[in-house]
CSV table of C-alpha atoms in Angstrom, one decimal:
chain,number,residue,atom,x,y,z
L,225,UNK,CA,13.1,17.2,7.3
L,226,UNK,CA,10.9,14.9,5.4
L,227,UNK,CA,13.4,12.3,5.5
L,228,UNK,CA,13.3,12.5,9.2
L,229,UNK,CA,10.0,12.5,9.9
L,230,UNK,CA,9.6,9.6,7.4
L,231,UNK,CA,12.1,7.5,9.7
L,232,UNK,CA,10.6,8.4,12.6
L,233,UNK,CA,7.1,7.4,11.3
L,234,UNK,CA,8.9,3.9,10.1
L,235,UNK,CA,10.4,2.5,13.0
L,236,UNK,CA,7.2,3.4,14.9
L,237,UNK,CA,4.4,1.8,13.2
L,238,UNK,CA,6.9,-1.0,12.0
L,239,UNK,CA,7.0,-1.8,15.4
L,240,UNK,CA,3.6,-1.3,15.9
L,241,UNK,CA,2.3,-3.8,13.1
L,242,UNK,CA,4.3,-6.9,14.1
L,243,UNK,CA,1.5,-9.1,16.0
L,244,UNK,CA,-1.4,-6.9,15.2
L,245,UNK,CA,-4.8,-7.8,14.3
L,246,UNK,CA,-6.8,-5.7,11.4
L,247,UNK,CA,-9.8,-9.0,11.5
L,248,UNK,CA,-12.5,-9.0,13.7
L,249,UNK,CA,-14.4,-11.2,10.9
L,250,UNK,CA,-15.3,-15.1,11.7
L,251,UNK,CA,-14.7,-15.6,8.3
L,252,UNK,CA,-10.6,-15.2,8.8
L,253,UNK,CA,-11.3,-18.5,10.5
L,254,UNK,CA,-11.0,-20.0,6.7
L,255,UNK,CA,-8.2,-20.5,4.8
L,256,UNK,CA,-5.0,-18.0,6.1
L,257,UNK,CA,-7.6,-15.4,6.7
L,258,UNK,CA,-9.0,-12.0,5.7
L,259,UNK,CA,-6.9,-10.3,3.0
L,260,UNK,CA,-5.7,-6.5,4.7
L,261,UNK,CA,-3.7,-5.0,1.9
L,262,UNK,CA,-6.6,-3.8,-0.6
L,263,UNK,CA,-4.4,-1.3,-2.5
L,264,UNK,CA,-3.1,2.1,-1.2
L,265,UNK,CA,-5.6,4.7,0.1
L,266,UNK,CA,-5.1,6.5,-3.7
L,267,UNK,CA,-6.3,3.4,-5.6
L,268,UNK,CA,-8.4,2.0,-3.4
L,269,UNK,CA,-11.0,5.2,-2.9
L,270,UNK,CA,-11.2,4.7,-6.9
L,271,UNK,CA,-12.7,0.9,-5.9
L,272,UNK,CA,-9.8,-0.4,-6.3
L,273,UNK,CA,-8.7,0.3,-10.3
L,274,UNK,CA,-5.1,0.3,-10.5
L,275,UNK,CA,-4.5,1.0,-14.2
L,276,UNK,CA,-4.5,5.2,-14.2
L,277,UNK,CA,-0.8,7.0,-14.9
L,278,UNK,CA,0.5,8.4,-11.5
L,279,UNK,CA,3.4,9.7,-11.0
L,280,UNK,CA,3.7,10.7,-7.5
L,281,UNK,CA,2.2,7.7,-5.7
L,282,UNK,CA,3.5,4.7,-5.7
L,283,UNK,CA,1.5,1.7,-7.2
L,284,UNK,CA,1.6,-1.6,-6.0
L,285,UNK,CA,-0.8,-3.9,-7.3
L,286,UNK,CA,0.5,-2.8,-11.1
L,287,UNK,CA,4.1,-2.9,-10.7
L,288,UNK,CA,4.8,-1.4,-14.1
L,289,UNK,CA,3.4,2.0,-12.8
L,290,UNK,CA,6.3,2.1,-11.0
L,291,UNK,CA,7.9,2.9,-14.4
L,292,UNK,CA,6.2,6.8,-14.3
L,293,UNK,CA,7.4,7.9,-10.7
L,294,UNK,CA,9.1,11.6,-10.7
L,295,UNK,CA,10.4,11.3,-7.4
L,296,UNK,CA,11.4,9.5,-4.8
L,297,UNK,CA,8.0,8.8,-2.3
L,298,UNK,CA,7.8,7.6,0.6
L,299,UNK,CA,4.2,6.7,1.5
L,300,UNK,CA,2.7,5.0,5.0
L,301,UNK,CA,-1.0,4.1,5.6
L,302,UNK,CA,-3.3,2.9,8.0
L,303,UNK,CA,-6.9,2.2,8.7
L,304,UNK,CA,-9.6,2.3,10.9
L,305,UNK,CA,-12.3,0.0,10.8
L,306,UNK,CA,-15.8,-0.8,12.1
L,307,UNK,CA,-17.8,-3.8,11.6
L,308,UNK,CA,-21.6,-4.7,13.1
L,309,UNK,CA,-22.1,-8.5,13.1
L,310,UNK,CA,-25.2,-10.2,12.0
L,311,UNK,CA,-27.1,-13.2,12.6
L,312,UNK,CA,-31.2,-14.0,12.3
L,313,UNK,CA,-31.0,-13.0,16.1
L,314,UNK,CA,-28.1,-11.0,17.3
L,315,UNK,CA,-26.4,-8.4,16.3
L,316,UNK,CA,-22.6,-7.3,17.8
L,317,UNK,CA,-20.2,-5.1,16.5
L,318,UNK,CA,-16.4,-4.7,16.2
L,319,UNK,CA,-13.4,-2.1,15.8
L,320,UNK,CA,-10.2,-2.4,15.0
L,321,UNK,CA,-7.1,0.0,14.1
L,322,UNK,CA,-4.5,-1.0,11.6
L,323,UNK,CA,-1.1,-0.3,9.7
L,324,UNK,CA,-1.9,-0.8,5.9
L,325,UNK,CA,1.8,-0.6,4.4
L,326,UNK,CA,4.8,1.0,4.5
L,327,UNK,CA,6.2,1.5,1.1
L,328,UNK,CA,9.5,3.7,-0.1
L,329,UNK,CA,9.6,3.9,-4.3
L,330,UNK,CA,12.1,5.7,-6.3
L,331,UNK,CA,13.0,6.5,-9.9
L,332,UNK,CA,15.8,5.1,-10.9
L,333,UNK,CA,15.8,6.6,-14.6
L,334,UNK,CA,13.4,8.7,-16.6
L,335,UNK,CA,12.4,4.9,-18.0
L,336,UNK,CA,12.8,3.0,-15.0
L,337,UNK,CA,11.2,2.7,-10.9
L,338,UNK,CA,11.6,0.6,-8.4
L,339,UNK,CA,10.0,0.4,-4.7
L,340,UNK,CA,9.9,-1.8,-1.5
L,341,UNK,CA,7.6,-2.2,1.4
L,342,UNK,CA,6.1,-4.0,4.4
L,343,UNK,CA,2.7,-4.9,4.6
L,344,UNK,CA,-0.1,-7.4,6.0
L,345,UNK,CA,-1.4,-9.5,3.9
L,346,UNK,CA,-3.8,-11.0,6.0
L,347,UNK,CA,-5.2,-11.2,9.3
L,348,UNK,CA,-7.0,-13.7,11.3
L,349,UNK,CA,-9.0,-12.1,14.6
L,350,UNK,CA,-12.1,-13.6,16.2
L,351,UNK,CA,-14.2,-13.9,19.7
L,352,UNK,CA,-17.1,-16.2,19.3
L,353,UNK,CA,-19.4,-17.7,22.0
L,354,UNK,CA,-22.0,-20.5,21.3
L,355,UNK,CA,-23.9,-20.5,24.2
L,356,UNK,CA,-26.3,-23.8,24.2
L,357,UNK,CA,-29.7,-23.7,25.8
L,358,UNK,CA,-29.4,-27.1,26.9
L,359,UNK,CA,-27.2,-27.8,29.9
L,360,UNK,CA,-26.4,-31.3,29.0
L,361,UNK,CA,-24.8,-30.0,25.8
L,362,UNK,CA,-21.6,-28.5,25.7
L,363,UNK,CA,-21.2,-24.9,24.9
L,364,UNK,CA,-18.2,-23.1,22.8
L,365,UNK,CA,-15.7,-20.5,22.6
L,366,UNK,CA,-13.8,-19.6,19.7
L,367,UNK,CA,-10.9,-17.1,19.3
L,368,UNK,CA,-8.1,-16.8,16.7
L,369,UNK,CA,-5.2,-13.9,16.0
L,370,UNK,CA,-2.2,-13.7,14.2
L,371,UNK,CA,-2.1,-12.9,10.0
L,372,UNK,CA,0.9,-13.3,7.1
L,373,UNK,CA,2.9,-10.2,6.4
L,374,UNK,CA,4.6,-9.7,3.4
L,375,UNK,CA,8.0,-8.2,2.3
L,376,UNK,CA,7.7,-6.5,-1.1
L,377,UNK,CA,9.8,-5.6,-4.0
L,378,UNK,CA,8.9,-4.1,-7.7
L,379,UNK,CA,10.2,-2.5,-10.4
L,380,UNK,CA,8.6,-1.0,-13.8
L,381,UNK,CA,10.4,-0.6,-17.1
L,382,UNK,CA,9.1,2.0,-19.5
L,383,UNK,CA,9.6,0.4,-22.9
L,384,UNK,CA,8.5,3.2,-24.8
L,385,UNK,CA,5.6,5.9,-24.6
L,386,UNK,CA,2.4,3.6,-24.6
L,387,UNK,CA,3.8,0.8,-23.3
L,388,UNK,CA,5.3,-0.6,-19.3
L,389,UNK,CA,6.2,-3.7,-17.8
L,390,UNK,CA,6.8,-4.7,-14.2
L,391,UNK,CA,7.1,-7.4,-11.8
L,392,UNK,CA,7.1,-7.3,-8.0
L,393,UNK,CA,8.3,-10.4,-5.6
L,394,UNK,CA,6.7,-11.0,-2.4
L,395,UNK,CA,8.1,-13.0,0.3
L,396,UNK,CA,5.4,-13.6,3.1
L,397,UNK,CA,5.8,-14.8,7.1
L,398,UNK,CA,3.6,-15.2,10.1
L,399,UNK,CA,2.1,-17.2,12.5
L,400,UNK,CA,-1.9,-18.0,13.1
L,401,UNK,CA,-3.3,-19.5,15.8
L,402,UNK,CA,-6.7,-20.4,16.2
L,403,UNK,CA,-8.5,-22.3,19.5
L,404,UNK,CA,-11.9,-23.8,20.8
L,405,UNK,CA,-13.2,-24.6,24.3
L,406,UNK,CA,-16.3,-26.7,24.9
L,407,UNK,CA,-17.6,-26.4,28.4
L,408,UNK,CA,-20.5,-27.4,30.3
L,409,UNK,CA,-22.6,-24.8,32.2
L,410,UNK,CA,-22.5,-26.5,35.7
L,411,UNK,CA,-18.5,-27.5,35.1
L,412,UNK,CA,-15.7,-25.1,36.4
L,413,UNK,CA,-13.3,-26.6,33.7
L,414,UNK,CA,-13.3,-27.3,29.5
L,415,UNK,CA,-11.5,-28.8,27.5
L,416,UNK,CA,-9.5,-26.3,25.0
L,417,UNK,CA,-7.6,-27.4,21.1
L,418,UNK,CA,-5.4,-24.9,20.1
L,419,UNK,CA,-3.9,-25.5,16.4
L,420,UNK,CA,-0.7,-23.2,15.7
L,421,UNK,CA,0.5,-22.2,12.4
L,422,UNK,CA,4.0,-20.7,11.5
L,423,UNK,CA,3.8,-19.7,7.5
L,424,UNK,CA,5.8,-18.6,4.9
L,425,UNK,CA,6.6,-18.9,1.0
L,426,UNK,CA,7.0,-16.5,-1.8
L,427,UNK,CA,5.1,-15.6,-4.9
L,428,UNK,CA,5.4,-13.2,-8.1
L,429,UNK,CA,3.6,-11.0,-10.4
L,430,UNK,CA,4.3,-10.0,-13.5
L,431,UNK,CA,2.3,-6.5,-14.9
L,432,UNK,CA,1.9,-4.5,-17.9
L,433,UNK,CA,0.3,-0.9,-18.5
L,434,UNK,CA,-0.8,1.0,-22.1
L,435,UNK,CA,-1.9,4.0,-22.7
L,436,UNK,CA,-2.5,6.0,-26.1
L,437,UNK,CA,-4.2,9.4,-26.7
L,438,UNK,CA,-7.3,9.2,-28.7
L,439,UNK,CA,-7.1,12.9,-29.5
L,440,UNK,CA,-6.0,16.3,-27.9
L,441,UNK,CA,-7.5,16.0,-24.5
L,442,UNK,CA,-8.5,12.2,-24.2
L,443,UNK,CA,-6.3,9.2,-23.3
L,444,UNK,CA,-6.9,5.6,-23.4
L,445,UNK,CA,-5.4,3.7,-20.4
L,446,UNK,CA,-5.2,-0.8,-20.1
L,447,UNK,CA,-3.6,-3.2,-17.8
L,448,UNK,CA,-3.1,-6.3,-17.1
L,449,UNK,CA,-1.4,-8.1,-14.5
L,450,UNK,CA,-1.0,-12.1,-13.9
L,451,UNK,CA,-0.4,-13.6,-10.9
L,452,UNK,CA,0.7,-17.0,-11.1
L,453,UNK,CA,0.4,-19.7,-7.9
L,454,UNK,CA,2.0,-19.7,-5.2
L,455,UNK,CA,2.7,-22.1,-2.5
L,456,UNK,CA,2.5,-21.7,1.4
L,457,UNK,CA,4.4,-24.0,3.3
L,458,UNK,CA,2.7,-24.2,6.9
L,459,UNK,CA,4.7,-25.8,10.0
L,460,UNK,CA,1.7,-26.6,12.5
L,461,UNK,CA,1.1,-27.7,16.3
L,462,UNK,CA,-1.5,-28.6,18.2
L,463,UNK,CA,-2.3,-28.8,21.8
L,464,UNK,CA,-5.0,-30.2,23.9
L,465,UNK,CA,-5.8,-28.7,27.3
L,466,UNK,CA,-7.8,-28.8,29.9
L,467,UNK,CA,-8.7,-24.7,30.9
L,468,UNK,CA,-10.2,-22.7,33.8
L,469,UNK,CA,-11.7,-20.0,31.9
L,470,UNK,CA,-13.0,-16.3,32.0
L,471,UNK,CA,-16.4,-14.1,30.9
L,472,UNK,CA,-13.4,-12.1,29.0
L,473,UNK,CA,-11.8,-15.0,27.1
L,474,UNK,CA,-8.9,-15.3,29.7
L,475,UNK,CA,-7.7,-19.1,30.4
L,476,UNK,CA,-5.8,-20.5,32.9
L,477,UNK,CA,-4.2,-23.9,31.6
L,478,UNK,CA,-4.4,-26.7,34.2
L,479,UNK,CA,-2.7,-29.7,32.3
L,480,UNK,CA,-2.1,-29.7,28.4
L,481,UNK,CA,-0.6,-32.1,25.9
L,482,UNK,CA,1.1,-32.0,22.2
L,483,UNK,CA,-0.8,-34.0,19.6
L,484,UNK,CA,1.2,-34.5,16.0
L,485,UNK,CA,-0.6,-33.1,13.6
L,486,UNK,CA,0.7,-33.0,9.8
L,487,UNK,CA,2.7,-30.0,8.1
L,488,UNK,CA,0.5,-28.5,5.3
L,489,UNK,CA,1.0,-26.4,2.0
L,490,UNK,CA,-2.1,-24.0,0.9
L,491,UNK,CA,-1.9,-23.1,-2.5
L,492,UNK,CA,-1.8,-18.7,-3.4
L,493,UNK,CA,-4.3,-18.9,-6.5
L,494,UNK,CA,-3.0,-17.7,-9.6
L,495,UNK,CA,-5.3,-14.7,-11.0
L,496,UNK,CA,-5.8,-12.2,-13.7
L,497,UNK,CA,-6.7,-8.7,-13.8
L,498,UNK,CA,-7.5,-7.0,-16.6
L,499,UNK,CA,-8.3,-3.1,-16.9
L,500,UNK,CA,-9.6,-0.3,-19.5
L,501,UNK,CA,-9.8,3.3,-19.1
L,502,UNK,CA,-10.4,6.7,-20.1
L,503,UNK,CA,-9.9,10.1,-19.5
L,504,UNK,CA,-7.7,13.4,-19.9
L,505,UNK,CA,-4.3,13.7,-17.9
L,506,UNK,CA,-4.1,14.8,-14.8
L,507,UNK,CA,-8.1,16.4,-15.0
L,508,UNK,CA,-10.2,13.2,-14.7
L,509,UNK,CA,-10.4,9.2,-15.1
L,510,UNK,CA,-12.6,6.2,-15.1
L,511,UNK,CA,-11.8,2.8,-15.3
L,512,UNK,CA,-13.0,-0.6,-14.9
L,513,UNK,CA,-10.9,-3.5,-14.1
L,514,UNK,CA,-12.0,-7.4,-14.1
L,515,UNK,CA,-10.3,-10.5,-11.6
L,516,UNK,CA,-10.5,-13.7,-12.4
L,517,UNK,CA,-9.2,-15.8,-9.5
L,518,UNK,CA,-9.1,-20.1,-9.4
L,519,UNK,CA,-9.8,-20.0,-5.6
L,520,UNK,CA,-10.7,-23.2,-6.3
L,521,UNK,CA,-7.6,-24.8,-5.7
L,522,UNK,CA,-7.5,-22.6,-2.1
L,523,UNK,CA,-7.7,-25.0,1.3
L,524,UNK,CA,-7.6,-24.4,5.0
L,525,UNK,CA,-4.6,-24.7,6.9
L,526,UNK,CA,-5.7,-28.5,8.7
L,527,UNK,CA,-7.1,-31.2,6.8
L,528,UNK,CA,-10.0,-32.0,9.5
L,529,UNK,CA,-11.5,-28.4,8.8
L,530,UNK,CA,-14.6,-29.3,6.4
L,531,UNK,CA,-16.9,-26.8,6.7
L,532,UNK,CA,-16.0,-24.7,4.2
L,533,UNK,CA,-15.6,-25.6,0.3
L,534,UNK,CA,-13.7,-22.9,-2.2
L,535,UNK,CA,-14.7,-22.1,-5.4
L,536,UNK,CA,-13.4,-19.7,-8.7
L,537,UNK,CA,-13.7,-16.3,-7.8
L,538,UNK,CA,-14.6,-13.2,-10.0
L,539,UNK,CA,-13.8,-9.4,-9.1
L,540,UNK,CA,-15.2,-6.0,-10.5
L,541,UNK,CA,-13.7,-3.1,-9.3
L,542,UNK,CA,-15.1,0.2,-10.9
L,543,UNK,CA,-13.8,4.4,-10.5
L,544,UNK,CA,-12.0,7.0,-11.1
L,545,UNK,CA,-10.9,10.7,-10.2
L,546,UNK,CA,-11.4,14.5,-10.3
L,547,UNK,CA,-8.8,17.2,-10.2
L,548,UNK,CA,-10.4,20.6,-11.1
L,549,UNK,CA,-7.0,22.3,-11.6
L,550,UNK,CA,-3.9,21.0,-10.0
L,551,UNK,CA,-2.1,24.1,-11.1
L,552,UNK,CA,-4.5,26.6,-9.4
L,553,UNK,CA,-2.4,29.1,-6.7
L,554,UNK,CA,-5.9,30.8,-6.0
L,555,UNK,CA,-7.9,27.6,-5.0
L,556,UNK,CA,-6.5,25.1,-2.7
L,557,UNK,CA,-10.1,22.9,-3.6
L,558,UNK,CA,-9.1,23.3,-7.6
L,559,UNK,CA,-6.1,21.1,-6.5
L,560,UNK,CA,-7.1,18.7,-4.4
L,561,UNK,CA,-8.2,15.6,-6.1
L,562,UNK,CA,-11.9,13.9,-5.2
L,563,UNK,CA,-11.9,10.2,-6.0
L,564,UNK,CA,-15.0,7.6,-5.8
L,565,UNK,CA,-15.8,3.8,-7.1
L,566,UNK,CA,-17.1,0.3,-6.0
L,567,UNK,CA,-16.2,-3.2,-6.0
L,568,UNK,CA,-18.6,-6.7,-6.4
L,569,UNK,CA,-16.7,-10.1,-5.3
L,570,UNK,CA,-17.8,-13.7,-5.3
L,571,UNK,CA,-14.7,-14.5,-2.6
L,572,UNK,CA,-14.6,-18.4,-3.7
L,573,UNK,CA,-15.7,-19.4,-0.2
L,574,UNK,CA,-18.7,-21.7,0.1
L,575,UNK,CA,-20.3,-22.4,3.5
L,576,UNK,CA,-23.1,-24.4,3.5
L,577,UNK,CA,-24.2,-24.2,0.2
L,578,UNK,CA,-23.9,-20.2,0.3
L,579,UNK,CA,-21.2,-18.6,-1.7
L,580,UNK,CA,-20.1,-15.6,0.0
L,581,UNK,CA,-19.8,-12.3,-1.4
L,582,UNK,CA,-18.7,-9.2,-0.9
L,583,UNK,CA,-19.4,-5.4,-2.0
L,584,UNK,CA,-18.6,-2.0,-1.5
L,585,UNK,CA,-18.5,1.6,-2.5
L,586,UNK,CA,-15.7,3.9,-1.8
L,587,UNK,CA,-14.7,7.8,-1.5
L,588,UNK,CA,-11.7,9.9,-1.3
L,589,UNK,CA,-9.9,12.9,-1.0
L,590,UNK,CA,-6.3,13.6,-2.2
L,591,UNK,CA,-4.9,16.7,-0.2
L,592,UNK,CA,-2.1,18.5,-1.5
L,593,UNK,CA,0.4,19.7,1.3
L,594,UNK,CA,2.0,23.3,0.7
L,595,UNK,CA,3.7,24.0,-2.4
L,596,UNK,CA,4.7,20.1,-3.1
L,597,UNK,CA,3.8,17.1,-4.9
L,598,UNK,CA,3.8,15.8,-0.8
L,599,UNK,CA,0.0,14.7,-0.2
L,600,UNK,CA,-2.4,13.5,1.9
L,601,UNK,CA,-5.3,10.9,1.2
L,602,UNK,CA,-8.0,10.0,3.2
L,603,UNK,CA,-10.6,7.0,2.1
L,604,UNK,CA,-13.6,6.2,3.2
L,605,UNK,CA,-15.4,2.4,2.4
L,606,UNK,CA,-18.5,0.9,3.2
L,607,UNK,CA,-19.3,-2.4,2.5
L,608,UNK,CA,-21.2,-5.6,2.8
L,609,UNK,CA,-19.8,-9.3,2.9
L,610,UNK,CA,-21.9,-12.5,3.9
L,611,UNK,CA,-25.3,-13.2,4.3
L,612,UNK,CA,-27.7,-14.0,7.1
L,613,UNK,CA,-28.7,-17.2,5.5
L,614,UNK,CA,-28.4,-20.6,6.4
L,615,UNK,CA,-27.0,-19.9,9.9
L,616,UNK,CA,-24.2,-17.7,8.6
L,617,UNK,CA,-22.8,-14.4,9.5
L,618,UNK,CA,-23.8,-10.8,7.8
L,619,UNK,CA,-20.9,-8.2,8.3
L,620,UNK,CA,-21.6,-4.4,7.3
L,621,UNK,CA,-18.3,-2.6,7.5
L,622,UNK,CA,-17.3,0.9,7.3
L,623,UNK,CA,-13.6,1.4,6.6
L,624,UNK,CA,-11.3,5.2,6.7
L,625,UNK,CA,-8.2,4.7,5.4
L,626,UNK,CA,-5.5,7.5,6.0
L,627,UNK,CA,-2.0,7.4,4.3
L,628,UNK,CA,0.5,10.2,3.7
L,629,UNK,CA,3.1,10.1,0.8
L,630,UNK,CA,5.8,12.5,0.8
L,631,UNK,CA,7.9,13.4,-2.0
L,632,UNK,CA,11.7,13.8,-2.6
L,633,UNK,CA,14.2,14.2,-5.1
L,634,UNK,CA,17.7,12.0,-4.9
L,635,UNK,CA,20.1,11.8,-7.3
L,636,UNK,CA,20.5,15.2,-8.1
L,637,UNK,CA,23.9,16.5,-9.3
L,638,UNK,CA,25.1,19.3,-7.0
L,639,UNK,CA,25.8,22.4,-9.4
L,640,UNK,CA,27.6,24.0,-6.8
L,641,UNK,CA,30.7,22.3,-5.5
């Protein structure tokens, strides 16, 4: 039955996710846009650690948890998300529903796990109107959709009772496109560039988990995972057109024309996480896990975009969990499992002169389903990224995230022929 309802769930929001938009940010204008996949709904109600033993969800960001998986999981998530725009003097507001990942992980041995997944990796979704008070000045429109998904891969190798290592590939595909229109008040038609980008490339990381009781009741848990750079190889187009246009962003092309523009490459950053931990097995755990990221070396996906600079980006992402008593059969609260953290980022985008951060705090709720290890988790985030200054925009976002994960046993040797 699980296995049915599991397929049923795949080919629908498969489907579903191809050409979606989870942005409504004018900051997914930058670079290849806003990054969806944050973690899982487990890890990322926790702020995001990734470091704590599991052995019934499937971890993605540390490959080498893959390494403590009992069964095999399936596990799907989504999210919905709001976000109110700010400036010195407006203030508009956004909503948009997404598929988070797909992910199916299994143990292969008692020492070794492996999983595989679909998932956005980013998104790029905007509507902006710049509306100038002068008549003989042109006015403009902005829009932009599309994102990069990403096919992954991992496996974890237990090497022995403190220590795992893993590795995960991704290989990542999509297509942005991004347009302007600048029109004159009095004029029925304006002039529209639309720049088109079709992307793809692969990168790695390679991961590593520790942990060692301290005593009877307390463990010690670390990580670390590196992330070396990747490359993005970007096949782009450009059009020029002259548009009758709508109040609802509808345009009607009336002549257009190919310009050559150059292929690009944009660089994935390499980066570093490293985590510490503490607590007792399967009753509670907090941990703290720093990212050093050379965004630096990031760029956008056309040369002539100049607006924005990059620069190195750091990442503190602080939590942890409850779970009164997951073996309770009187209290169906004693076993489910309360989770809570927050996050700080400098992103490593600069525009004009303002480095933009980004911060939130996070809760969540792990709900057991019937007599299994089958659960679901629902995540709540609210956040803050950008900044009112210097003509820039403020975004306050609020974030429920909703996954199931449903576990199953293969392998098994029949005992009864």
């Amino acid at each position: 039955m699980i296995k049915q309802f599991i397929v049923s769930l795949t080919l629908i929001f498969t489907v579903a996710a191809m050409g979606q938009t989870a942005s409504s940010s004018p900051y997914s204008f930058y670079g290849i846009g806003d990054l969806v996949f944050k973690g899982t709904v487990e890890t990322r109600s926790m702020g995001g650690i990734n470091m704590l033993k599991d052995s019934i969800h499937v971890n993605v960001q540390n490959a080498a948890g893959l390494s403590d998986l009992m069964y095999t999981t399936y596990t799907i998530g989504g999210n919905l998300n709001k976000t109110s725009l700010q400036t010195t003097s407006d203030n508009e507001s956004a909503q948009r529903i997404s598929l988070d990942y797909l992910l199916i992980g299994m143990p292969i041995t008692k020492k070794f796990g492996v999983a595989v997944g679909l998932m956005p990796y980013t998104s790029v979704g905007y509507q902006i109107r710049n509306i100038s008070d002068d008549e003989s000045e042109p006015s403009y429109r902005y829009t932009g959709t599309g994102g990069i998904n990403r096919v992954y891969a991992g496996l974890g190798y237990k090497l022995n009772k403190s220590f795992s290592v893993g590795a995960d590939f991704n290989y990542n595909f999509g297509e942005i496109s991004t347009s302007n229109i600048s029109f004159l008040s009095d004029i029925q038609y304006g002039t529209r560039e639309k720049n088109v980008s079709n992307i793809s490339g692969a990168n790695v990381n390679l991961a590593m988990m520790y942990n060692r009781k301290l005593n009877e009741k307390l463990t010690l848990f670390g990580s670390a995972v590196y992330s070396p750079e990747g490359t993005l190889t970007l096949q782009n187009e450009r059009n020029i057109a002259t548009v009758q246009f709508s109040e609802t962003f509808g345009e009607t092309v009336i002549e257009s024309e190919d310009i050559p523009v150059e292929d690009t490459k944009i660089k994935i950053p390499s980066k570093f996480t490293f985590g510490l931990g503490i607590g007792q097995m399967q009753k509670w755990s907090v941990g703290a896990e720093l990212s050093i990221i050379q965004a630096s070396k990031t760029s956008n996906r056309f040369t002539d975009i100049r607006q924005v600079s990059f620069e190195n980006s750091t990442k503190l992402n602080i939590g942890g969990y409850y779970l009164p008593n997951f073996k309770s059969f009187t209290s169906y609260f004693s076993r489910v499992n309360y989770r809570a953290g927050f996050f700080y980022q400098n992103t490593g985008m600069v525009i004009n002169n303002e480095s933009i951060t980004n911060f939130g705090i996070t809760f969540g709720l792990g709900l057991p389903l019937g007599g299994s290890f089958s659960n679901m988790n629902i995540g709540y985030e609210y956040g803050k990224r950008g900044t009112t200054n210097a003509g820039l925009i403020q975004e306050n976002y609020s974030n429920i995230t909703i996954s199931l994960s449903l576990n199953d046993k293969w392998f098994l040797k029949r005992k009864i022929d």
